[in-house]
Short mmCIF file of C-alpha atoms and ligand atoms in Angstrom, two decimals:
data_model
loop_
_atom_site.label_atom_id
_atom_site.label_comp_id
_atom_site.label_asym_id
_atom_site.label_seq_id
_atom_site.Cartn_x
_atom_site.Cartn_y
_atom_site.Cartn_z
CA MET A 14 93.72 55.31 -38.26
CA ILE A 15 90.76 56.44 -39.58
CA GLU A 16 88.04 57.51 -37.03
CA ILE A 17 84.70 58.58 -37.84
CA ASP A 18 82.10 60.40 -35.79
CA ARG A 19 78.94 58.22 -35.87
CA ASP A 20 76.64 61.20 -35.01
CA ARG A 21 77.90 63.49 -37.90
CA CYS A 22 78.40 60.58 -40.31
CA VAL A 23 75.85 61.10 -43.64
CA LYS A 24 77.04 58.16 -45.29
CA CYS A 25 77.62 60.04 -48.57
CA HIS A 26 80.96 57.83 -49.11
CA GLU A 27 82.38 60.82 -50.37
CA CYS A 28 85.63 59.61 -48.13
CA VAL A 29 85.30 56.30 -49.49
CA ARG A 30 85.00 57.54 -53.30
CA ASP A 31 88.14 59.95 -53.02
CA CYS A 32 90.63 57.09 -50.81
CA ALA A 33 93.33 56.93 -53.56
CA ALA A 34 94.51 54.52 -51.40
CA GLU A 35 91.20 52.64 -50.96
CA VAL A 36 91.58 51.95 -47.62
CA LEU A 37 87.94 52.55 -47.08
CA ARG A 38 85.11 51.07 -47.21
CA PRO A 39 81.06 51.56 -46.08
CA GLY A 40 80.62 48.97 -43.09
CA PRO A 41 76.94 46.19 -42.47
CA ASP A 42 75.50 49.88 -41.19
CA GLY A 43 76.93 51.94 -43.95
CA ILE A 44 79.29 54.33 -41.88
CA PRO A 45 82.95 53.80 -43.56
CA ALA A 46 85.67 52.13 -41.22
CA VAL A 47 88.75 50.91 -42.71
CA VAL A 48 89.70 47.65 -44.06
CA PRO A 49 92.13 46.59 -41.72
CA GLU A 50 94.58 43.91 -43.79
CA LEU A 51 94.50 47.71 -45.55
CA GLU A 52 95.01 50.04 -42.65
CA LYS A 53 99.50 50.30 -43.58
CA TYR A 54 97.98 51.47 -47.14
CA CYS A 55 97.07 55.06 -45.65
CA MET A 56 99.04 57.53 -47.32
CA ASN A 57 98.10 59.86 -44.45
CA CYS A 58 96.43 62.62 -47.19
CA GLN A 59 93.85 63.25 -45.38
CA HIS A 60 91.21 63.73 -48.56
CA CYS A 61 88.21 61.55 -46.36
CA LEU A 62 89.02 64.44 -43.55
CA ALA A 63 88.92 67.17 -46.47
CA VAL A 64 86.29 66.06 -48.54
CA CYS A 65 83.52 65.13 -45.60
CA PRO A 66 81.14 67.18 -46.11
CA LYS A 67 79.96 67.07 -42.04
CA GLY A 68 82.85 67.28 -41.19
CA ALA A 69 82.90 63.76 -39.71
CA VAL A 70 86.70 62.18 -40.07
CA THR A 71 89.42 62.79 -37.56
CA CYS A 72 92.65 61.42 -39.57
CA HIS A 73 95.89 60.13 -37.85
CA GLY A 74 94.66 62.23 -35.01
CA THR A 75 94.08 65.38 -37.26
CA THR A 76 90.81 66.43 -36.75
CA PRO A 77 88.29 69.11 -39.05
CA ASP A 78 88.43 72.20 -36.79
CA GLN A 79 92.29 72.02 -37.17
CA CYS A 80 92.45 72.37 -41.68
CA ALA A 81 91.59 75.49 -42.39
CA ARG A 82 89.00 76.46 -44.60
CA PRO A 83 88.50 76.67 -48.28
CA GLY A 84 89.69 81.09 -49.10
CA ARG A 85 89.81 83.15 -51.70
CA LEU A 86 92.08 82.03 -54.39
CA PRO A 87 94.54 83.65 -57.06
CA ASP A 88 92.28 84.99 -59.95
CA PRO A 89 94.33 82.62 -63.25
CA GLU A 90 95.35 86.04 -64.76
CA SER A 91 97.61 86.60 -61.29
CA MET A 92 98.59 83.36 -61.76
CA PHE A 93 99.76 84.17 -64.89
CA HIS A 94 101.52 86.97 -63.50
CA LEU A 95 103.53 85.64 -61.49
CA ILE A 96 104.28 82.76 -63.75
CA ARG A 97 105.31 85.06 -66.29
CA GLN A 98 107.09 87.89 -63.89
CA ARG A 99 109.07 85.23 -61.85
CA ARG A 100 112.56 85.66 -62.45
CA SER A 101 115.87 84.30 -61.85
CA ILE A 102 117.62 87.01 -58.87
CA ARG A 103 121.38 87.08 -58.96
CA ARG A 104 121.31 90.59 -57.06
CA PHE A 105 119.91 90.66 -53.85
CA ARG A 106 120.14 93.28 -50.79
CA GLN A 107 122.06 92.13 -47.81
CA ALA A 108 119.38 92.51 -45.24
CA PRO A 109 117.54 89.08 -43.71
CA VAL A 110 113.92 88.34 -44.68
CA PRO A 111 111.48 89.98 -41.98
CA SER A 112 111.05 86.99 -39.52
CA GLU A 113 106.88 87.33 -40.28
CA VAL A 114 107.24 85.89 -43.50
CA MET A 115 110.26 84.25 -43.09
CA GLU A 116 107.12 82.02 -41.17
CA LYS A 117 104.78 82.39 -43.50
CA LEU A 118 107.38 80.48 -46.38
CA LYS A 119 108.27 78.28 -43.79
CA ASP A 120 104.39 77.20 -42.27
CA SER A 121 103.45 76.67 -46.73
CA LEU A 122 105.90 73.76 -46.98
CA ALA A 123 103.98 71.20 -45.00
CA TRP A 124 101.90 71.13 -48.30
CA SER A 125 104.60 70.35 -50.78
CA PRO A 126 102.81 67.67 -52.87
CA THR A 127 105.11 64.52 -52.63
CA GLY A 128 104.85 60.91 -54.28
CA CYS A 129 103.08 58.46 -51.42
CA ASN A 130 102.73 61.67 -49.82
CA ASP A 131 105.86 60.72 -48.19
CA HIS A 132 106.50 63.31 -45.30
CA ARG A 133 110.28 62.63 -44.44
CA LEU A 134 110.96 65.60 -47.04
CA LEU A 135 113.44 67.96 -44.91
CA PHE A 136 113.83 71.35 -45.67
CA TYR A 137 116.93 73.03 -44.23
CA VAL A 138 116.05 76.92 -44.35
CA ILE A 139 119.45 79.39 -43.84
CA GLU A 140 118.86 82.05 -41.93
CA ASP A 141 121.94 83.61 -40.24
CA PRO A 142 124.40 85.14 -42.11
CA ALA A 143 126.82 83.85 -41.19
CA ASP A 144 125.17 80.59 -41.76
CA MET A 145 125.46 81.48 -45.89
CA GLU A 146 129.44 83.10 -45.11
CA PHE A 147 130.63 79.43 -44.44
CA TYR A 148 128.95 77.82 -47.42
CA ARG A 149 129.74 80.22 -50.09
CA GLN A 150 133.16 79.57 -48.02
CA GLU A 151 133.40 75.96 -48.14
CA THR A 152 131.83 75.90 -51.95
CA GLY A 153 134.41 78.68 -53.16
CA ARG A 154 137.30 76.80 -51.07
CA MET A 155 136.36 73.62 -52.87
CA LEU A 156 135.77 75.18 -56.40
CA ARG A 157 139.43 76.13 -56.12
CA LEU A 158 140.58 73.15 -55.45
CA MET A 159 139.05 71.22 -58.38
CA ILE A 160 140.50 73.63 -60.48
CA ARG A 161 143.08 73.90 -59.87
CA SER A 162 143.33 70.22 -59.72
CA GLY A 163 141.96 69.94 -63.54
CA ILE A 164 138.97 68.03 -62.77
CA MET A 165 136.50 71.20 -63.28
CA ARG A 166 137.75 71.89 -67.23
CA LEU A 167 136.30 68.35 -67.55
CA VAL A 168 133.52 68.31 -65.88
CA TYR A 169 132.54 72.02 -67.05
CA PRO A 170 135.15 72.01 -70.47
CA GLY A 171 132.69 75.35 -71.56
CA TYR A 172 132.38 77.43 -68.32
CA LYS A 173 135.51 78.79 -68.52
CA ARG A 174 135.12 82.05 -68.02
CA PHE A 175 132.79 81.07 -64.80
CA LEU A 176 135.72 79.35 -63.84
CA ARG A 177 138.17 81.93 -63.78
CA GLU A 178 135.76 84.63 -61.97
CA ILE A 179 135.95 81.32 -59.30
CA MET A 180 138.97 81.77 -58.91
CA ASN A 181 138.99 85.37 -58.83
CA GLY A 182 136.42 85.20 -55.85
CA LYS A 183 133.71 86.33 -56.88
CA ASP A 184 130.75 84.52 -55.36
CA VAL A 185 128.76 83.04 -58.68
CA ILE A 186 126.83 80.62 -57.08
CA PHE A 187 125.02 81.70 -53.96
CA ARG A 188 125.32 85.31 -55.53
CA SER A 189 125.59 86.70 -51.77
CA ALA A 190 122.15 85.78 -51.42
CA PRO A 191 121.29 86.47 -48.07
CA HIS A 192 118.71 83.14 -47.54
CA MET A 193 119.00 79.65 -48.60
CA ILE A 194 116.56 77.05 -48.42
CA ALA A 195 117.55 73.49 -48.78
CA ALA A 196 115.60 70.35 -49.43
CA ALA A 197 117.09 66.54 -48.61
CA THR A 198 115.19 63.17 -48.70
CA PRO A 199 116.24 59.42 -47.83
CA LYS A 200 117.40 57.68 -50.81
CA ASP A 201 114.88 55.37 -50.87
CA ALA A 202 111.58 57.64 -50.89
CA PRO A 203 109.40 56.68 -53.79
CA CYS A 204 110.10 60.09 -55.58
CA ARG A 205 113.30 61.26 -54.33
CA GLU A 206 114.09 62.85 -57.79
CA ALA A 207 110.81 65.45 -58.06
CA ASP A 208 110.23 65.87 -54.34
CA PRO A 209 112.54 68.37 -53.58
CA TRP A 210 112.19 70.29 -57.14
CA ILE A 211 108.49 70.76 -56.49
CA ALA A 212 108.36 71.36 -52.68
CA LEU A 213 111.02 74.59 -53.54
CA SER A 214 108.94 75.52 -56.57
CA TYR A 215 105.99 75.86 -54.35
CA PHE A 216 108.40 77.86 -52.02
CA ASP A 217 109.80 79.81 -55.30
CA LEU A 218 106.65 81.05 -56.63
CA PHE A 219 104.91 81.78 -52.83
CA ALA A 220 107.90 83.51 -52.45
CA GLN A 221 108.04 85.84 -55.12
CA SER A 222 104.45 86.42 -53.84
CA PHE A 223 106.30 88.51 -51.90
CA GLY A 224 108.03 90.36 -53.50
CA LEU A 225 111.30 88.44 -52.79
CA GLY A 226 114.09 87.57 -55.08
CA THR A 227 114.68 83.64 -55.87
CA CYS A 228 116.86 82.11 -57.58
CA TRP A 229 117.74 78.31 -58.29
CA CYS A 230 120.93 77.20 -57.36
CA GLY A 231 122.01 73.95 -59.45
CA PHE A 232 125.18 74.20 -59.06
CA GLY A 233 124.44 73.94 -54.70
CA VAL A 234 123.01 70.16 -54.93
CA HIS A 235 126.16 69.45 -56.55
CA ALA A 236 128.50 71.24 -53.92
CA PHE A 237 126.43 69.58 -50.92
CA ARG A 238 127.16 65.96 -53.14
CA TRP A 239 130.54 66.47 -53.16
CA ASN A 240 131.98 68.22 -50.07
CA ARG A 241 130.73 66.48 -46.23
CA ARG A 242 131.73 69.74 -44.61
CA LEU A 243 128.84 71.78 -46.19
CA ARG A 244 126.66 68.26 -45.35
CA ARG A 245 127.68 68.39 -41.97
CA ARG A 246 127.15 71.84 -40.89
CA LEU A 247 123.29 70.73 -42.31
CA ASN A 248 123.55 68.14 -39.79
CA LEU A 249 122.28 65.87 -42.67
CA PRO A 250 121.19 62.41 -41.61
CA SER A 251 122.96 59.47 -42.62
CA GLY A 252 120.78 58.65 -45.80
CA TYR A 253 120.00 61.58 -47.16
CA ARG A 254 120.66 63.39 -50.24
CA VAL A 255 120.11 66.96 -50.94
CA GLY A 256 118.27 67.42 -53.87
CA ALA A 257 117.52 70.82 -54.49
CA VAL A 258 119.03 74.61 -53.56
CA LEU A 259 116.78 77.50 -54.34
CA LEU A 260 118.52 80.92 -53.21
CA PHE A 261 116.17 83.99 -51.54
CA GLY A 262 115.98 87.14 -50.27
CA GLU A 263 115.57 91.00 -50.54
CA PRO A 264 116.20 91.75 -54.48
CA GLU A 265 117.88 94.35 -55.19
CA VAL A 266 117.09 94.39 -59.27
CA HIS A 267 113.67 95.50 -60.42
CA TYR A 268 112.39 94.03 -63.56
CA PRO A 269 109.86 96.45 -65.86
CA ARG A 270 109.36 94.10 -67.86
CA ALA A 271 108.71 90.08 -68.15
CA THR A 272 110.98 88.28 -70.79
CA ARG A 273 109.15 86.81 -73.76
CA PRO A 274 110.34 83.12 -74.01
CA GLU A 275 110.84 81.38 -77.03
CA PRO A 276 108.10 78.55 -76.58
CA PHE A 277 108.76 75.24 -76.02
CA PRO A 278 107.18 73.15 -78.43
CA VAL A 279 103.78 71.62 -76.87
CA ARG A 280 102.24 68.89 -78.97
CA ILE A 281 98.77 67.23 -79.17
CA GLY A 282 99.29 63.66 -77.85
CA GLY A 283 97.49 60.74 -79.69
CA ASN A 284 98.99 58.80 -82.59
CA LEU A 285 97.21 60.22 -85.07
C1 LIG B 306 117.53 72.69 -62.31
C2 LIG B 306 117.44 74.51 -62.62
C3 LIG B 306 119.27 74.88 -61.67
C4 LIG B 306 119.57 76.26 -62.07
N1 LIG B 306 120.60 76.53 -61.26
C5 LIG B 306 121.20 77.55 -61.63
C6 LIG B 306 122.61 78.55 -60.92
O1 LIG B 306 123.19 77.68 -60.18
N2 LIG B 306 122.95 79.09 -61.13
C7 LIG B 306 121.86 80.55 -61.85
O2 LIG B 306 122.31 81.30 -61.46
N3 LIG B 306 120.46 80.00 -62.08
C8 LIG B 306 119.74 78.57 -62.00
N4 LIG B 306 118.97 78.51 -62.70
C9 LIG B 306 118.18 79.40 -62.92
C10 LIG B 306 118.16 79.45 -64.88
O3 LIG B 306 119.57 79.81 -65.15
C11 LIG B 306 116.82 80.34 -65.42
O4 LIG B 306 115.93 80.21 -64.51
C12 LIG B 306 116.95 80.66 -66.61
O5 LIG B 306 118.74 81.04 -67.36
C13 LIG B 306 115.86 81.06 -67.11
O6 LIG B 306 115.92 82.62 -66.66
P1 LIG B 306 114.43 82.77 -65.61
O7 LIG B 306 114.46 82.07 -64.24
O8 LIG B 306 114.43 84.35 -64.89
O9 LIG B 306 113.12 82.83 -66.52
C14 LIG B 306 118.78 76.78 -62.29
C15 LIG B 306 117.67 76.71 -62.88
C16 LIG B 306 116.99 75.66 -62.91
C17 LIG B 306 115.52 75.14 -63.73
#
């Protein structure tokens, strides 16, 4: 439902031009309106609201006054420092992330882009050390069973040392992190594979901008897929699947320099 304030609208049609779903058209009087039979295609992306120079558009109940004005962006050099200095942190302090930082991190999740602006993503932030301990213990128990059964050696033939460490009770999966965040999507979401990774990539960089440490927990994704007790503890609705997991907390390690990774080939596309 898109409402246009007729007193504010200056008929510039920026909203019409910016509507990716093309549901807005100028009416006979020049004031844009949603074409009724196309309304169902509106993704509630709020571009019409954001682009309007006069604040004339209300989108699905969200008014222009509720939306932030543009703030100062990090300059490209700061962004590059962030990308270059972000490290996978595998040594964490056993201290909770301050609640004001935690709230900002959680608030930022709303701006994750998703395929077709599907807002059915679910995030689970594990804040309580007792909950982390449950995931750690249950995953360890499951993995030890799988290792004993021989399955793990078949699935991960190159990971012998890793499997030995799991058998010895070392937390090589959750890295003693005080917190983690899991992103889950409905199995019928248009971009169910991409959405969780993109959302947590944004979270990752934002968390590191606070000086926090983060680490992707690829194995955690498998653990949630394999183990119903882990899913139950999350209270994951049926039809949902955990798509990405990221560990985070205060780092116990400091890197006095960035790495210098081997560049990926970047080719100029085209049929030259
Ligand atoms: C999809 C994905 C899954 C990953 N899973 C794990 C993991 O399960 N455990 C871990 O310690 N690191 C994991 N990593 C971190 C990578 O090992 C790390 O990004 C890589 O070694 C480069 O190090 P850097 O992130 O410090 O630059 C994962 C990274 C990605 C992108």
